[in-house]
mmCIF file with all atom_site columns, C-alpha atoms in Angstrom:
data_model
loop_
_atom_site.group_PDB
_atom_site.id
_atom_site.type_symbol
_atom_site.label_atom_id
_atom_site.label_alt_id
_atom_site.label_comp_id
_atom_site.label_asym_id
_atom_site.label_entity_id
_atom_site.label_seq_id
_atom_site.pdbx_PDB_ins_code
_atom_site.Cartn_x
_atom_site.Cartn_y
_atom_site.Cartn_z
_atom_site.occupancy
_atom_site.B_iso_or_equiv
_atom_site.pdbx_formal_charge
_atom_site.auth_seq_id
_atom_site.auth_comp_id
_atom_site.auth_asym_id
_atom_site.auth_atom_id
_atom_site.pdbx_PDB_model_num
ATOM 1  C CA . MET A 1 1  ? 103.501 1.948   -122.072 1.00 42.00 ? 60  MET A CA 1
ATOM 2  C CA . ARG A 1 2  ? 101.753 -0.866  -120.285 1.00 44.00 ? 61  ARG A CA 1
ATOM 3  C CA . CYS A 1 3  ? 102.705 -4.359  -119.343 1.00 44.00 ? 62  CYS A CA 1
ATOM 4  C CA . GLU A 1 4  ? 100.597 -7.435  -119.982 1.00 43.00 ? 63  GLU A CA 1
ATOM 5  C CA . GLY A 1 5  ? 102.503 -10.303 -118.662 1.00 42.00 ? 64  GLY A CA 1
ATOM 6  C CA . THR A 1 6  ? 105.754 -10.192 -120.592 1.00 43.00 ? 65  THR A CA 1
ATOM 7  C CA . LYS A 1 7  ? 104.277 -8.168  -123.507 1.00 52.00 ? 66  LYS A CA 1
ATOM 8  C CA . GLU A 1 8  ? 104.681 -4.407  -123.502 1.00 59.00 ? 67  GLU A CA 1
ATOM 9  C CA . GLU A 1 9  ? 102.610 -2.115  -125.624 1.00 66.00 ? 68  GLU A CA 1
ATOM 10 C CA . LEU A 1 10 ? 103.648 1.367   -126.522 1.00 69.00 ? 69  LEU A CA 1
ATOM 11 C CA . SER A 1 11 ? 100.866 3.669   -127.795 1.00 73.00 ? 70  SER A CA 1
ATOM 12 C CA . LEU A 1 12 ? 99.764  7.265   -127.653 1.00 71.00 ? 71  LEU A CA 1
ATOM 13 C CA . PRO A 1 13 ? 96.650  7.722   -125.494 1.00 71.00 ? 72  PRO A CA 1
ATOM 14 C CA . PRO A 1 14 ? 93.553  8.779   -127.394 1.00 80.00 ? 73  PRO A CA 1
ATOM 15 C CA . GLY A 1 15 ? 92.410  12.327  -127.177 1.00 83.00 ? 74  GLY A CA 1
ATOM 16 C CA . THR A 1 16 ? 94.088  15.674  -127.556 1.00 86.00 ? 75  THR A CA 1
ATOM 17 C CA . ILE A 1 17 ? 97.812  15.607  -127.864 1.00 83.00 ? 76  ILE A CA 1
ATOM 18 C CA . THR A 1 18 ? 99.173  17.897  -125.126 1.00 87.00 ? 77  THR A CA 1
ATOM 19 C CA . ARG A 1 19 ? 102.717 18.737  -124.193 1.00 89.00 ? 78  ARG A CA 1
ATOM 20 C CA . SER A 1 20 ? 102.458 16.569  -121.039 1.00 87.00 ? 79  SER A CA 1
ATOM 21 C CA . ARG A 1 21 ? 101.218 13.644  -123.098 1.00 86.00 ? 80  ARG A CA 1
ATOM 22 C CA . VAL A 1 22 ? 104.057 14.076  -125.622 1.00 85.00 ? 81  VAL A CA 1
ATOM 23 C CA . LYS A 1 23 ? 106.558 14.304  -122.792 1.00 88.00 ? 82  LYS A CA 1
ATOM 24 C CA . LYS A 1 24 ? 105.273 11.083  -121.152 1.00 86.00 ? 83  LYS A CA 1
ATOM 25 C CA . PHE A 1 25 ? 105.227 9.272   -124.493 1.00 85.00 ? 84  PHE A CA 1
ATOM 26 C CA . LYS A 1 26 ? 108.784 10.403  -125.218 1.00 86.00 ? 85  LYS A CA 1
ATOM 27 C CA . GLU A 1 27 ? 110.044 9.161   -121.801 1.00 88.00 ? 86  GLU A CA 1
ATOM 28 C CA . SER A 1 28 ? 108.260 5.803   -122.326 1.00 85.00 ? 87  SER A CA 1
ATOM 29 C CA . LEU A 1 29 ? 109.760 5.493   -125.823 1.00 85.00 ? 88  LEU A CA 1
ATOM 30 C CA . GLN A 1 30 ? 113.249 6.231   -124.480 1.00 87.00 ? 89  GLN A CA 1
ATOM 31 C CA . ILE A 1 31 ? 112.877 3.587   -121.760 1.00 87.00 ? 90  ILE A CA 1
ATOM 32 C CA . TYR A 1 32 ? 111.555 1.054   -124.296 1.00 84.00 ? 91  TYR A CA 1
ATOM 33 C CA . VAL A 1 33 ? 114.455 1.749   -126.661 1.00 83.00 ? 92  VAL A CA 1
ATOM 34 C CA . GLY A 1 34 ? 116.960 1.526   -123.845 1.00 84.00 ? 93  GLY A CA 1
ATOM 35 C CA . LYS A 1 35 ? 115.604 -1.867  -122.752 1.00 85.00 ? 94  LYS A CA 1
ATOM 36 C CA . LEU A 1 36 ? 115.668 -3.048  -126.279 1.00 79.00 ? 95  LEU A CA 1
ATOM 37 C CA . LEU A 1 37 ? 119.279 -2.020  -126.785 1.00 77.00 ? 96  LEU A CA 1
ATOM 38 C CA . GLU A 1 38 ? 120.280 -3.666  -123.343 1.00 80.00 ? 97  GLU A CA 1
ATOM 39 C CA . HIS A 1 39 ? 118.593 -6.905  -124.445 1.00 77.00 ? 98  HIS A CA 1
ATOM 40 C CA . MET A 1 40 ? 120.374 -6.891  -127.759 1.00 74.00 ? 99  MET A CA 1
ATOM 41 C CA . GLU A 1 41 ? 123.740 -6.175  -126.146 1.00 73.00 ? 100 GLU A CA 1
ATOM 42 C CA . ASP A 1 42 ? 123.156 -8.973  -123.630 1.00 72.00 ? 101 ASP A CA 1
ATOM 43 C CA . GLN A 1 43 ? 122.781 -11.325 -126.458 1.00 70.00 ? 102 GLN A CA 1
ATOM 44 C CA . GLY A 1 44 ? 125.945 -10.139 -128.071 1.00 65.00 ? 103 GLY A CA 1
ATOM 45 C CA . SER A 1 45 ? 124.153 -8.866  -131.116 1.00 63.00 ? 104 SER A CA 1
ATOM 46 C CA . ILE A 1 46 ? 125.927 -6.514  -133.548 1.00 63.00 ? 105 ILE A CA 1
ATOM 47 C CA . LYS A 1 47 ? 122.482 -5.107  -134.496 1.00 61.00 ? 106 LYS A CA 1
ATOM 48 C CA . ALA A 1 48 ? 122.410 -2.819  -131.478 1.00 58.00 ? 107 ALA A CA 1
ATOM 49 C CA . GLN A 1 49 ? 125.612 -1.226  -132.499 1.00 62.00 ? 108 GLN A CA 1
ATOM 50 C CA . VAL A 1 50 ? 124.288 -0.852  -136.092 1.00 65.00 ? 109 VAL A CA 1
ATOM 51 C CA . ILE A 1 51 ? 121.130 0.852   -134.806 1.00 64.00 ? 110 ILE A CA 1
ATOM 52 C CA . ILE A 1 52 ? 123.198 3.281   -132.653 1.00 63.00 ? 111 ILE A CA 1
ATOM 53 C CA . HIS A 1 53 ? 125.587 4.214   -135.437 1.00 60.00 ? 112 HIS A CA 1
ATOM 54 C CA . THR A 1 54 ? 122.742 4.614   -137.950 1.00 64.00 ? 113 THR A CA 1
ATOM 55 C CA . GLN A 1 55 ? 120.862 6.940   -135.643 1.00 59.00 ? 114 GLN A CA 1
ATOM 56 C CA . LEU A 1 56 ? 124.009 8.975   -134.845 1.00 58.00 ? 115 LEU A CA 1
ATOM 57 C CA . GLY A 1 57 ? 124.697 9.297   -138.576 1.00 58.00 ? 116 GLY A CA 1
ATOM 58 C CA . PHE A 1 58 ? 121.116 10.406  -139.324 1.00 57.00 ? 117 PHE A CA 1
ATOM 59 C CA . GLN A 1 59 ? 121.276 13.067  -136.590 1.00 57.00 ? 118 GLN A CA 1
ATOM 60 C CA . CYS A 1 60 ? 124.533 14.494  -138.045 1.00 54.00 ? 119 CYS A CA 1
ATOM 61 C CA . PHE A 1 61 ? 122.934 14.499  -141.466 1.00 54.00 ? 120 PHE A CA 1
ATOM 62 C CA . GLN A 1 62 ? 119.923 16.409  -140.222 1.00 55.00 ? 121 GLN A CA 1
ATOM 63 C CA . GLN A 1 63 ? 122.118 18.947  -138.376 1.00 54.00 ? 122 GLN A CA 1
ATOM 64 C CA . ALA A 1 64 ? 124.190 19.529  -141.480 1.00 52.00 ? 123 ALA A CA 1
ATOM 65 C CA . GLN A 1 65 ? 121.066 20.147  -143.536 1.00 51.00 ? 124 GLN A CA 1
ATOM 66 C CA . TYR A 1 66 ? 119.842 22.675  -141.013 1.00 51.00 ? 125 TYR A CA 1
ATOM 67 C CA . VAL A 1 67 ? 123.215 24.569  -141.027 1.00 49.00 ? 126 VAL A CA 1
ATOM 68 C CA . PHE A 1 68 ? 123.497 24.708  -144.830 1.00 52.00 ? 127 PHE A CA 1
ATOM 69 C CA . SER A 1 69 ? 119.820 25.573  -145.573 1.00 49.00 ? 128 SER A CA 1
#
């Protein structure tokens, strides 16, 4: 993730995808999503809550599929 003024860009670096690059990308993505949710909550938006509940529901669905398959 890099900053250009107020614009942030999130992209995988070119080249071979190694475990360390994946780890760095994952950390950057988590920070980006965290900032996005904070921004949405600061504005009193219900969208942040919808995103969280949707993600939690999807994770539970995936776990159930894994258990029953």
